[in-house]
């Protein structure tokens, strides 16, 4: 089974500053990587995914992430955050081609400070 | 397409009582998933259906838990003889066959066992 580590449980950042949310996963032959965002009292929304190809993937709301196989990482970045980005962010991995099961990290709470 | 709908949004029950949650997936999605999310943790896989067939169950799904998806449409998750440790957010998600493109999650049912 896969495991996912999100190193930072809470990340405060000032509005318009850049942010990086870190994610590391246990190695496997091939993995498929995802970032989800959860706003208060809402379900999880897919931000972006890496399945294959270019290691830099762009998602919604100006987020991007880079897959680094040698470091088994998939860090999420945004060059300039907005108040509306305040939410819980989850990194997830699947090692099954059919995606039957995702393994989620414990989440990073991003708080954007005005 | 109204998204994935879960009912009820909140449920408070006494220990030992049975509870049932309902999930209505996106109509054209043939896969349906149940996850459990406890405070401070990421979602954990419980089970998934392809159409009406329950194809995989996690070890987290004890004998007190049962899930059904009659006719491959909505799904129910029942917990019998609830325990305080069952308190969590129960998330439902659906996808088309190739779920590596990401699930669509519902807003969840928050269960509190007192």
Coordinates of N, CA and C in Angstrom, one line a residue:
Chain A
X1 N 0.8 -1.2 0.0 CA 0.0 0.0 0.0 C 0.9 1.3 0.0
X2 N 0.3 2.3 -0.6 CA 1.1 3.5 -0.7 C 0.9 4.3 0.6
X3 N 1.8 5.2 0.9 CA 1.6 6.2 2.0 C 2.0 7.6 1.5
X4 N 1.3 8.6 2.0 CA 1.5 9.9 1.6 C 1.8 10.8 2.9
X5 N 2.8 11.6 2.8 CA 3.2 12.4 3.9 C 3.1 13.9 3.5
X6 N 2.3 14.6 4.2 CA 2.3 16.1 4.0 C 2.9 16.7 5.2
X7 N 4.1 17.3 5.0 CA 5.0 17.6 6.1 C 4.5 18.8 6.9
X8 N 3.6 19.6 6.4 CA 3.2 20.8 7.1 C 1.7 20.7 7.4
X9 N 1.3 20.7 8.6 CA -0.1 20.6 8.9 C -0.8 21.9 8.8
X10 N -0.1 23.0 9.0 CA -0.7 24.3 8.9 C 0.4 25.2 8.2
X11 N -0.1 26.0 7.3 CA 0.7 27.0 6.6 C 0.0 28.3 6.5
X12 N 0.5 29.3 7.3 CA 0.0 30.7 7.2 C 0.8 31.4 6.2
X13 N 0.2 32.2 5.4 CA 0.9 33.0 4.4 C 0.1 34.3 4.1
X14 N 0.8 35.4 3.8 CA 0.2 36.6 3.6 C -0.4 36.7 2.2
X15 N -1.4 37.4 2.0 CA -2.1 37.6 0.7 C -1.0 38.1 -0.3
X16 N -1.1 37.5 -1.5 CA -0.2 37.9 -2.7 C 1.2 37.3 -2.5
X17 N 1.5 36.6 -1.5 CA 2.8 36.0 -1.3 C 2.7 34.6 -2.0
X18 N 3.9 34.0 -2.4 CA 3.9 32.7 -2.9 C 3.8 31.6 -1.8
X19 N 3.3 30.4 -2.2 CA 3.2 29.4 -1.2 C 3.6 28.0 -1.9
X20 N 4.2 27.2 -1.0 CA 4.4 25.8 -1.5 C 3.9 24.8 -0.4
X21 N 3.1 23.9 -0.8 CA 2.6 22.9 0.1 C 3.3 21.6 -0.3
X22 N 4.0 20.9 0.7 CA 4.8 19.8 0.4 C 4.1 18.5 0.5
X23 N 4.5 17.5 -0.4 CA 3.9 16.2 -0.4 C 4.9 15.2 -0.8
X24 N 5.1 14.2 0.0 CA 6.0 13.1 -0.4 C 5.2 11.8 -0.3
X25 N 5.6 10.8 -1.1 CA 4.9 9.5 -1.2 C 5.9 8.4 -1.1
X26 N 5.4 7.3 -0.7 CA 6.3 6.1 -0.7 C 6.5 5.6 -2.1
X27 N 7.6 5.1 -2.4 CA 8.0 4.8 -3.8 C 7.2 3.6 -4.2
X28 N 7.0 3.6 -5.5 CA 6.4 2.4 -6.1 C 6.8 2.4 -7.6
X29 N 6.5 1.4 -8.3 CA 6.9 1.3 -9.7 C 6.3 2.4 -10.5
X30 N 5.1 2.7 -10.3 CA 4.4 3.8 -11.0 C 3.3 4.3 -10.1
X31 N 3.2 5.6 -10.1 CA 2.2 6.2 -9.2 C 1.5 7.3 -10.0
X32 N 0.3 7.6 -9.5 CA -0.5 8.7 -10.1 C -0.8 9.6 -8.9
X33 N -0.6 10.9 -9.1 CA -0.6 11.8 -8.0 C -1.7 12.9 -8.2
X34 N -2.3 13.3 -7.1 CA -3.4 14.3 -7.2 C -3.3 15.3 -6.0
X35 N -3.8 16.4 -6.2 CA -4.0 17.4 -5.2 C -5.5 17.7 -5.2
X36 N -6.1 17.7 -4.0 CA -7.5 18.1 -3.8 C -7.6 19.2 -2.8
X37 N -8.6 20.0 -2.9 CA -8.8 21.1 -2.0 C -10.2 20.9 -1.4
X38 N -10.3 21.2 -0.1 CA -11.5 21.1 0.7 C -11.8 22.4 1.4
X39 N -12.9 23.1 0.9 CA -13.3 24.3 1.6 C -14.2 23.9 2.8
X40 N -14.4 24.7 3.8 CA -15.2 24.4 4.9 C -16.6 23.9 4.6
X41 N -17.0 22.8 5.2 CA -18.3 22.2 5.0 C -18.6 21.8 3.5
X42 N -17.6 21.5 2.8 CA -17.7 21.1 1.4 C -17.0 19.8 1.1
X43 N -17.3 19.2 0.0 CA -16.5 18.0 -0.4 C -15.2 18.4 -1.0
X44 N -14.4 17.4 -1.4 CA -13.1 17.6 -1.9 C -13.2 17.9 -3.4
X45 N -12.4 18.9 -3.9 CA -12.5 19.3 -5.3 C -11.1 19.0 -5.9
X46 N -11.0 18.4 -7.1 CA -9.8 18.1 -7.7 C -9.1 19.4 -8.2
X47 N -7.8 19.6 -7.8 CA -7.1 20.8 -8.2 C -6.2 20.5 -9.4
X48 N -5.5 19.3 -9.4 CA -4.7 18.9 -10.5 C -4.3 17.5 -10.3
X49 N -3.7 16.9 -11.4 CA -3.3 15.5 -11.3 C -2.1 15.3 -12.2
X50 N -1.2 14.3 -11.8 CA -0.2 13.9 -12.7 C -0.4 12.4 -12.9
X51 N -0.5 12.1 -14.2 CA -0.6 10.7 -14.6 C 0.6 10.2 -15.4
X52 N 1.1 11.1 -16.3 CA 2.3 10.8 -17.1 C 2.7 12.0 -17.8
X53 N 3.8 11.9 -18.5 CA 4.2 13.1 -19.4 C 5.0 14.1 -18.6
X54 N 4.7 15.4 -18.9 CA 5.4 16.5 -18.3 C 5.3 16.5 -16.8
X55 N 6.4 16.7 -16.2 CA 6.4 16.6 -14.7 C 5.8 17.9 -14.0
X56 N 5.7 18.9 -14.8 CA 5.0 20.1 -14.3 C 3.6 20.2 -14.7
X57 N 2.7 20.1 -13.8 CA 1.3 20.1 -14.2 C 0.6 21.3 -13.6
X58 N -0.3 21.9 -14.4 CA -1.0 23.1 -14.0 C -2.5 22.7 -13.7
X59 N -3.0 23.3 -12.7 CA -4.4 23.0 -12.3 C -5.3 24.3 -12.3
X60 N -6.4 24.1 -11.6 CA -7.3 25.3 -11.5 C -6.8 26.3 -10.5
X61 N -7.4 27.5 -10.6 CA -7.1 28.5 -9.6 C -5.7 28.9 -9.5
X62 N -4.9 28.7 -10.6 CA -3.5 29.2 -10.6 C -2.5 28.3 -9.9
X63 N -2.9 27.1 -9.5 CA -2.0 26.2 -8.8 C -1.3 25.3 -9.8
X64 N -0.1 24.9 -9.4 CA 0.7 24.0 -10.2 C 1.5 23.1 -9.3
X65 N 1.9 22.0 -9.8 CA 2.7 21.0 -9.0 C 3.7 20.4 -9.9
X66 N 4.8 20.0 -9.2 CA 5.9 19.3 -10.0 C 6.2 17.9 -9.4
X67 N 6.1 17.0 -10.3 CA 6.4 15.6 -9.9 C 7.9 15.4 -10.0
X68 N 8.5 14.9 -8.9 CA 9.9 14.6 -8.8 C 10.1 13.2 -8.4
X69 N 10.4 12.3 -9.4 CA 10.5 10.9 -9.1 C 11.6 10.5 -8.2
X70 N 12.8 11.2 -8.4 CA 13.9 10.8 -7.6 C 13.7 11.2 -6.1
X71 N 13.0 12.3 -5.9 CA 12.7 12.7 -4.5 C 11.3 12.2 -4.0
X72 N 10.7 11.5 -4.8 CA 9.3 11.0 -4.5 C 8.4 12.1 -3.9
X73 N 8.4 13.2 -4.6 CA 7.7 14.4 -4.1 C 6.7 14.9 -5.2
X74 N 5.7 15.6 -4.7 CA 4.7 16.2 -5.6 C 4.2 17.5 -4.9
X75 N 5.1 18.5 -4.9 CA 4.8 19.7 -4.1 C 3.9 20.6 -4.9
X76 N 3.0 21.3 -4.2 CA 2.0 22.2 -4.8 C 2.4 23.6 -4.6
X77 N 2.3 24.4 -5.7 CA 2.8 25.8 -5.6 C 1.7 26.8 -6.2
X78 N 1.8 28.0 -5.7 CA 1.0 29.1 -6.3 C 1.9 30.3 -6.1
X79 N 2.1 31.1 -7.1 CA 3.0 32.3 -7.1 C 2.4 33.4 -6.2
X80 N 1.0 33.5 -6.2 CA 0.4 34.6 -5.4 C -0.9 34.2 -4.9
X81 N -1.1 34.1 -3.6 CA -2.3 33.5 -3.1 C -3.3 34.6 -2.8
X82 N -4.6 34.2 -2.8 CA -5.7 35.1 -2.5 C -6.4 34.6 -1.2
X83 N -7.1 35.5 -0.6 CA -7.9 35.1 0.6 C -8.7 33.9 0.3
X84 N -9.3 33.8 -0.9 CA -10.2 32.7 -1.2 C -9.5 31.3 -1.3
X85 N -8.2 31.3 -1.2 CA -7.4 30.1 -1.2 C -7.3 29.4 0.1
X86 N -7.8 30.1 1.1 CA -7.9 29.5 2.5 C -8.7 28.3 2.5
X87 N -8.1 27.1 2.8 CA -8.8 25.8 2.7 C -7.8 24.7 3.2
X88 N -8.3 23.5 3.2 CA -7.5 22.3 3.5 C -7.1 21.7 2.2
X89 N -5.8 21.3 2.1 CA -5.3 20.8 0.8 C -4.8 19.4 1.1
X90 N -5.2 18.4 0.3 CA -4.9 17.0 0.4 C -4.1 16.5 -0.8
X91 N -3.0 15.9 -0.6 CA -2.3 15.2 -1.6 C -2.8 13.7 -1.6
X92 N -2.9 13.1 -2.8 CA -3.3 11.8 -2.8 C -2.6 11.0 -3.9
X93 N -2.4 9.7 -3.7 CA -1.7 8.9 -4.7 C -2.5 7.6 -4.9
X94 N -2.4 7.2 -6.2 CA -2.9 5.9 -6.5 C -1.9 5.1 -7.2
X95 N -1.8 3.8 -6.9 CA -0.8 3.0 -7.6 C -1.5 1.9 -8.4
X96 N -2.7 2.1 -8.7 CA -3.5 1.1 -9.4 C -4.0 1.8 -10.7
X97 N -3.7 1.1 -11.8 CA -4.0 1.7 -13.1 C -5.5 2.1 -13.2
X98 N -6.3 1.4 -12.5 CA -7.8 1.7 -12.6 C -8.2 2.7 -11.5
X99 N -7.3 3.1 -10.7 CA -7.6 4.2 -9.7 C -8.7 3.7 -8.8
X100 N -8.7 2.5 -8.4 CA -9.8 2.0 -7.5 C -9.7 2.6 -6.1
X101 N -8.5 3.0 -5.7 CA -8.4 3.5 -4.4 C -7.3 4.6 -4.3
X102 N -7.6 5.7 -3.7 CA -6.6 6.7 -3.4 C -6.2 6.7 -2.0
X103 N -4.9 6.9 -1.8 CA -4.3 7.1 -0.5 C -4.1 8.6 -0.2
X104 N -4.7 9.1 0.8 CA -4.6 10.6 1.0 C -3.6 10.9 2.2
X105 N -3.0 12.0 2.1 CA -2.2 12.5 3.2 C -3.1 13.1 4.2
X106 N -2.5 13.6 5.3 CA -3.3 14.1 6.4 C -3.8 15.5 6.2
X107 N -3.4 16.1 5.2 CA -3.9 17.5 4.8 C -3.0 18.6 5.3
X108 N -3.0 19.7 4.6 CA -2.3 20.9 5.0 C -3.4 22.1 5.0
X109 N -3.5 22.7 6.2 CA -4.4 23.8 6.3 C -3.7 25.1 5.9
X110 N -4.2 25.7 4.8 CA -3.6 26.9 4.3 C -4.5 28.1 4.7
X111 N -3.9 29.0 5.4 CA -4.6 30.2 5.9 C -3.9 31.4 5.2
X112 N -4.7 32.2 4.5 CA -4.1 33.4 3.8 C -4.5 34.6 4.7
X113 N -3.5 35.3 5.1 CA -3.7 36.4 6.0 C -3.7 37.7 5.2
X114 N -4.8 38.5 5.4 CA -4.9 39.8 4.6 C -3.8 40.7 4.9
Chain B
X1 N -26.7 18.0 -14.3 CA -25.7 17.4 -13.5 C -25.6 18.2 -12.2
X2 N -26.2 17.7 -11.1 CA -26.2 18.4 -9.8 C -25.1 18.0 -8.9
X3 N -24.2 17.2 -9.4 CA -23.1 16.8 -8.5 C -23.5 15.6 -7.7
X4 N -22.6 15.2 -6.8 CA -22.8 14.1 -5.9 C -23.6 14.6 -4.6
X5 N -24.7 14.0 -4.3 CA -25.5 14.4 -3.2 C -25.5 13.4 -2.1
X6 N -25.3 13.9 -0.9 CA -25.3 13.0 0.3 C -26.3 13.5 1.3
X7 N -27.0 12.5 1.9 CA -28.0 12.8 3.0 C -27.9 11.8 4.1
X8 N -28.1 12.3 5.3 CA -28.2 13.7 5.7 C -26.8 14.3 5.8
X9 N -26.8 15.6 6.0 CA -25.5 16.3 6.1 C -24.9 16.1 7.5
X10 N -25.8 16.0 8.5 CA -25.3 15.7 9.8 C -26.2 14.7 10.5
X11 N -25.6 13.8 11.3 CA -26.4 12.8 12.0 C -25.8 12.7 13.4
X12 N -26.6 12.8 14.4 CA -26.2 12.6 15.8 C -27.0 11.4 16.3
X13 N -26.3 10.4 16.8 CA -26.9 9.2 17.3 C -26.3 8.7 18.6
X14 N -27.1 7.9 19.3 CA -26.6 7.4 20.5 C -25.9 6.1 20.2
X15 N -24.9 5.8 21.0 CA -24.1 4.6 20.9 C -25.0 3.4 20.9
X16 N -24.8 2.5 20.0 CA -25.6 1.3 19.9 C -26.7 1.3 18.9
X17 N -27.0 2.5 18.4 CA -28.1 2.7 17.4 C -27.5 2.4 16.0
X18 N -28.4 2.1 15.1 CA -28.1 1.9 13.7 C -28.3 3.2 12.9
X19 N -27.4 3.5 12.0 CA -27.6 4.6 11.1 C -27.4 4.2 9.7
X20 N -28.1 5.0 8.8 CA -27.9 4.7 7.3 C -27.8 6.1 6.6
X21 N -26.8 6.1 5.7 CA -26.5 7.3 4.9 C -26.8 7.0 3.5
X22 N -27.2 8.0 2.7 CA -27.4 7.8 1.3 C -26.5 8.7 0.5
X23 N -26.2 8.2 -0.7 CA -25.4 8.9 -1.6 C -26.0 8.8 -3.0
X24 N -26.2 9.9 -3.7 CA -26.7 9.9 -5.0 C -25.6 10.4 -5.9
X25 N -25.0 9.5 -6.7 CA -23.9 10.0 -7.6 C -24.3 10.8 -8.8
X26 N -23.3 11.2 -9.5 CA -23.6 11.8 -10.8 C -24.2 10.7 -11.7
X27 N -25.2 11.0 -12.4 CA -26.0 10.0 -13.1 C -25.3 9.1 -14.1
X28 N -24.3 9.7 -14.8 CA -23.6 8.9 -15.8 C -22.4 8.2 -15.3
X29 N -22.1 8.4 -14.0 CA -20.9 7.8 -13.4 C -21.3 6.3 -13.0
X30 N -20.5 5.4 -13.3 CA -20.8 4.0 -13.0 C -20.0 3.5 -11.8
X31 N -19.0 4.3 -11.3 CA -18.3 3.9 -10.1 C -18.7 4.8 -8.9
X32 N -18.8 4.2 -7.8 CA -19.2 4.9 -6.6 C -18.3 4.5 -5.4
X33 N -17.8 5.4 -4.6 CA -16.8 5.1 -3.6 C -17.3 5.7 -2.3
X34 N -17.0 5.0 -1.2 CA -17.2 5.6 0.2 C -15.8 5.7 0.8
X35 N -15.6 6.9 1.5 CA -14.4 7.1 2.2 C -14.9 7.7 3.6
X36 N -14.0 7.5 4.6 CA -14.2 8.0 5.9 C -13.1 9.0 6.3
X37 N -13.5 10.1 6.8 CA -12.5 11.1 7.2 C -12.7 11.5 8.7
X38 N -11.7 11.2 9.5 CA -11.7 11.6 10.9 C -11.0 12.9 11.1
X39 N -11.2 13.6 12.2 CA -10.7 14.9 12.4 C -9.1 14.9 12.3
X40 N -8.6 15.8 11.5 CA -7.2 15.9 11.4 C -6.5 14.9 10.5
X41 N -7.3 14.1 9.8 CA -6.8 13.0 8.9 C -7.4 13.2 7.5
X42 N -6.7 12.6 6.6 CA -7.2 12.6 5.2 C -8.2 11.5 5.1
X43 N -9.0 11.5 4.0 CA -10.0 10.5 3.8 C -9.3 9.1 3.6
X44 N -10.0 8.1 4.2 CA -9.6 6.7 4.1 C -10.6 5.9 3.3
X45 N -10.1 5.1 2.4 CA -11.0 4.3 1.6 C -11.7 3.2 2.4
X46 N -13.0 3.1 2.1 CA -13.9 2.1 2.7 C -14.3 1.0 1.7
X47 N -14.9 1.4 0.6 CA -15.4 0.5 -0.4 C -15.7 1.2 -1.7
X48 N -15.8 0.4 -2.8 CA -16.3 1.0 -4.0 C -17.1 0.0 -4.8
X49 N -18.0 0.6 -5.6 CA -18.9 -0.2 -6.5 C -18.6 0.2 -7.9
X50 N -18.8 -0.8 -8.8 CA -18.9 -0.6 -10.2 C -20.3 -1.1 -10.6
X51 N -21.1 -0.1 -11.0 CA -22.5 -0.4 -11.2 C -23.0 -0.9 -9.9
X52 N -23.7 -2.1 -9.9 CA -24.3 -2.6 -8.6 C -23.3 -3.5 -7.9
X53 N -22.2 -3.8 -8.5 CA -21.3 -4.8 -7.8 C -20.3 -4.1 -6.9
X54 N -20.2 -4.6 -5.7 CA -19.2 -4.1 -4.7 C -17.9 -4.9 -5.0
X55 N -16.9 -4.2 -5.5 CA -15.7 -4.8 -6.0 C -14.6 -4.9 -5.0
X56 N -14.6 -4.0 -4.0 CA -13.5 -3.9 -3.1 C -13.9 -3.3 -1.8
X57 N -13.4 -3.9 -0.7 CA -13.7 -3.5 0.7 C -12.5 -3.3 1.5
X58 N -12.3 -2.3 2.2 CA -11.2 -2.1 3.1 C -11.3 -2.9 4.3
X59 N -10.2 -3.1 5.0 CA -10.2 -3.8 6.3 C -10.9 -2.9 7.3
X60 N -11.0 -1.6 7.0 CA -11.6 -0.6 7.9 C -13.1 -0.9 8.0
X61 N -13.6 -1.6 7.0 CA -15.1 -1.9 6.9 C -15.4 -3.1 7.8
X62 N -15.7 -2.9 9.0 CA -15.9 -4.0 9.9 C -17.3 -4.7 9.6
X63 N -17.6 -5.7 10.3 CA -18.8 -6.4 10.1 C -20.0 -5.6 10.4
X64 N -19.8 -4.5 11.1 CA -21.0 -3.6 11.5 C -21.3 -2.7 10.3
X65 N -20.5 -2.6 9.3 CA -20.7 -1.7 8.2 C -21.2 -2.6 7.0
X66 N -22.2 -2.0 6.3 CA -22.6 -2.6 5.1 C -23.0 -1.6 4.1
X67 N -22.6 -1.8 2.9 CA -22.9 -0.8 1.8 C -23.6 -1.6 0.7
X68 N -24.6 -0.9 0.1 CA -25.3 -1.4 -1.1 C -25.4 -0.4 -2.2
X69 N -25.6 -0.9 -3.4 CA -25.9 0.0 -4.5 C -26.9 -0.7 -5.4
X70 N -28.1 -0.8 -5.0 CA -29.1 -1.5 -5.8 C -29.3 -0.8 -7.2
X71 N -29.3 -1.6 -8.2 CA -29.6 -1.1 -9.5 C -28.5 -0.2 -10.0
X72 N -27.4 -0.1 -9.4 CA -26.3 0.7 -9.8 C -26.5 2.2 -9.8
X73 N -27.5 2.6 -9.0 CA -27.8 4.1 -8.9 C -27.3 4.6 -7.6
X74 N -28.2 5.0 -6.7 CA -27.8 5.5 -5.4 C -27.2 4.4 -4.6
X75 N -26.5 4.8 -3.5 CA -25.9 3.8 -2.6 C -26.2 4.2 -1.2
X76 N -26.3 3.2 -0.3 CA -26.5 3.4 1.1 C -25.3 2.8 1.9
X77 N -25.0 3.4 3.0 CA -24.0 2.9 3.9 C -24.6 2.8 5.2
X78 N -24.7 1.6 5.8 CA -25.3 1.4 7.1 C -24.3 1.0 8.1
X79 N -24.4 1.6 9.3 CA -23.5 1.2 10.4 C -24.5 0.7 11.5
X80 N -24.2 -0.5 11.9 CA -25.0 -1.1 13.0 C -24.3 -1.0 14.3
X81 N -25.1 -0.9 15.4 CA -24.5 -0.8 16.7 C -23.3 0.2 16.8
X82 N -23.6 1.4 16.5 CA -22.6 2.4 16.4 C -21.8 2.6 17.7
X83 N -20.5 2.9 17.5 CA -19.6 3.1 18.6 C -19.0 4.5 18.4
X84 N -18.5 5.1 19.5 CA -18.0 6.4 19.5 C -16.9 6.6 18.5
X85 N -16.1 5.5 18.2 CA -15.1 5.6 17.2 C -15.6 5.7 15.8
X86 N -16.9 5.5 15.6 CA -17.4 5.7 14.3 C -17.7 7.1 13.9
X87 N -17.5 8.0 14.9 CA -17.7 9.4 14.6 C -16.7 9.9 13.6
X88 N -17.2 10.5 12.5 CA -16.4 10.9 11.4 C -17.2 11.5 10.3
X89 N -16.5 12.0 9.3 CA -17.2 12.5 8.1 C -17.2 11.3 7.1
X90 N -18.3 10.9 6.6 CA -18.4 9.9 5.6 C -18.6 10.5 4.2
X91 N -17.6 10.3 3.4 CA -17.6 10.9 2.0 C -18.0 9.9 1.0
X92 N -18.8 10.4 0.0 CA -19.1 9.6 -1.1 C -18.5 10.3 -2.3
X93 N -18.1 9.5 -3.3 CA -17.5 10.0 -4.5 C -18.0 9.1 -5.7
X94 N -18.0 9.7 -6.9 CA -18.3 8.9 -8.0 C -17.4 9.3 -9.2
X95 N -17.3 8.4 -10.2 CA -16.5 8.7 -11.3 C -17.0 7.8 -12.5
X96 N -16.5 8.2 -13.7 CA -16.7 7.4 -14.8 C -15.6 6.3 -14.7
X97 N -15.7 5.3 -15.6 CA -14.9 4.1 -15.5 C -13.4 4.4 -15.1
X98 N -12.8 5.3 -15.8 CA -11.4 5.6 -15.6 C -11.3 6.7 -14.5
X99 N -11.3 6.2 -13.3 CA -11.3 7.2 -12.2 C -10.0 7.9 -12.0
X100 N -9.0 7.6 -12.7 CA -7.7 8.3 -12.6 C -7.9 9.7 -13.0
X101 N -9.0 10.1 -13.7 CA -9.2 11.5 -14.0 C -9.8 12.2 -12.8
X102 N -10.0 11.5 -11.7 CA -10.4 12.2 -10.5 C -11.9 11.9 -10.2
X103 N -12.1 11.8 -8.9 CA -13.5 11.6 -8.4 C -14.2 12.9 -8.3
X104 N -15.5 12.9 -8.3 CA -16.3 14.0 -7.8 C -16.9 13.6 -6.4
X105 N -16.5 14.4 -5.5 CA -16.9 14.1 -4.1 C -18.2 14.8 -3.7
X106 N -19.0 14.2 -2.9 CA -20.1 14.9 -2.2 C -19.6 15.7 -1.0
X107 N -20.5 16.4 -0.4 CA -20.2 17.2 0.8 C -20.0 16.4 2.0
X108 N -20.4 15.2 2.0 CA -20.2 14.3 3.2 C -21.4 14.3 4.2
X109 N -21.4 13.3 5.0 CA -22.3 13.2 6.1 C -21.5 13.1 7.4
X110 N -21.7 14.1 8.3 CA -20.9 14.1 9.5 C -21.7 13.3 10.6
X111 N -21.1 12.2 11.0 CA -21.7 11.4 12.1 C -21.1 11.7 13.4
X112 N -21.9 11.9 14.4 CA -21.5 12.1 15.8 C -22.2 11.0 16.6
X113 N -21.4 10.2 17.3 CA -22.0 9.1 18.1 C -21.7 9.6 19.6
X114 N -22.8 9.7 20.3 CA -22.7 10.2 21.7 C -23.0 9.1 22.7

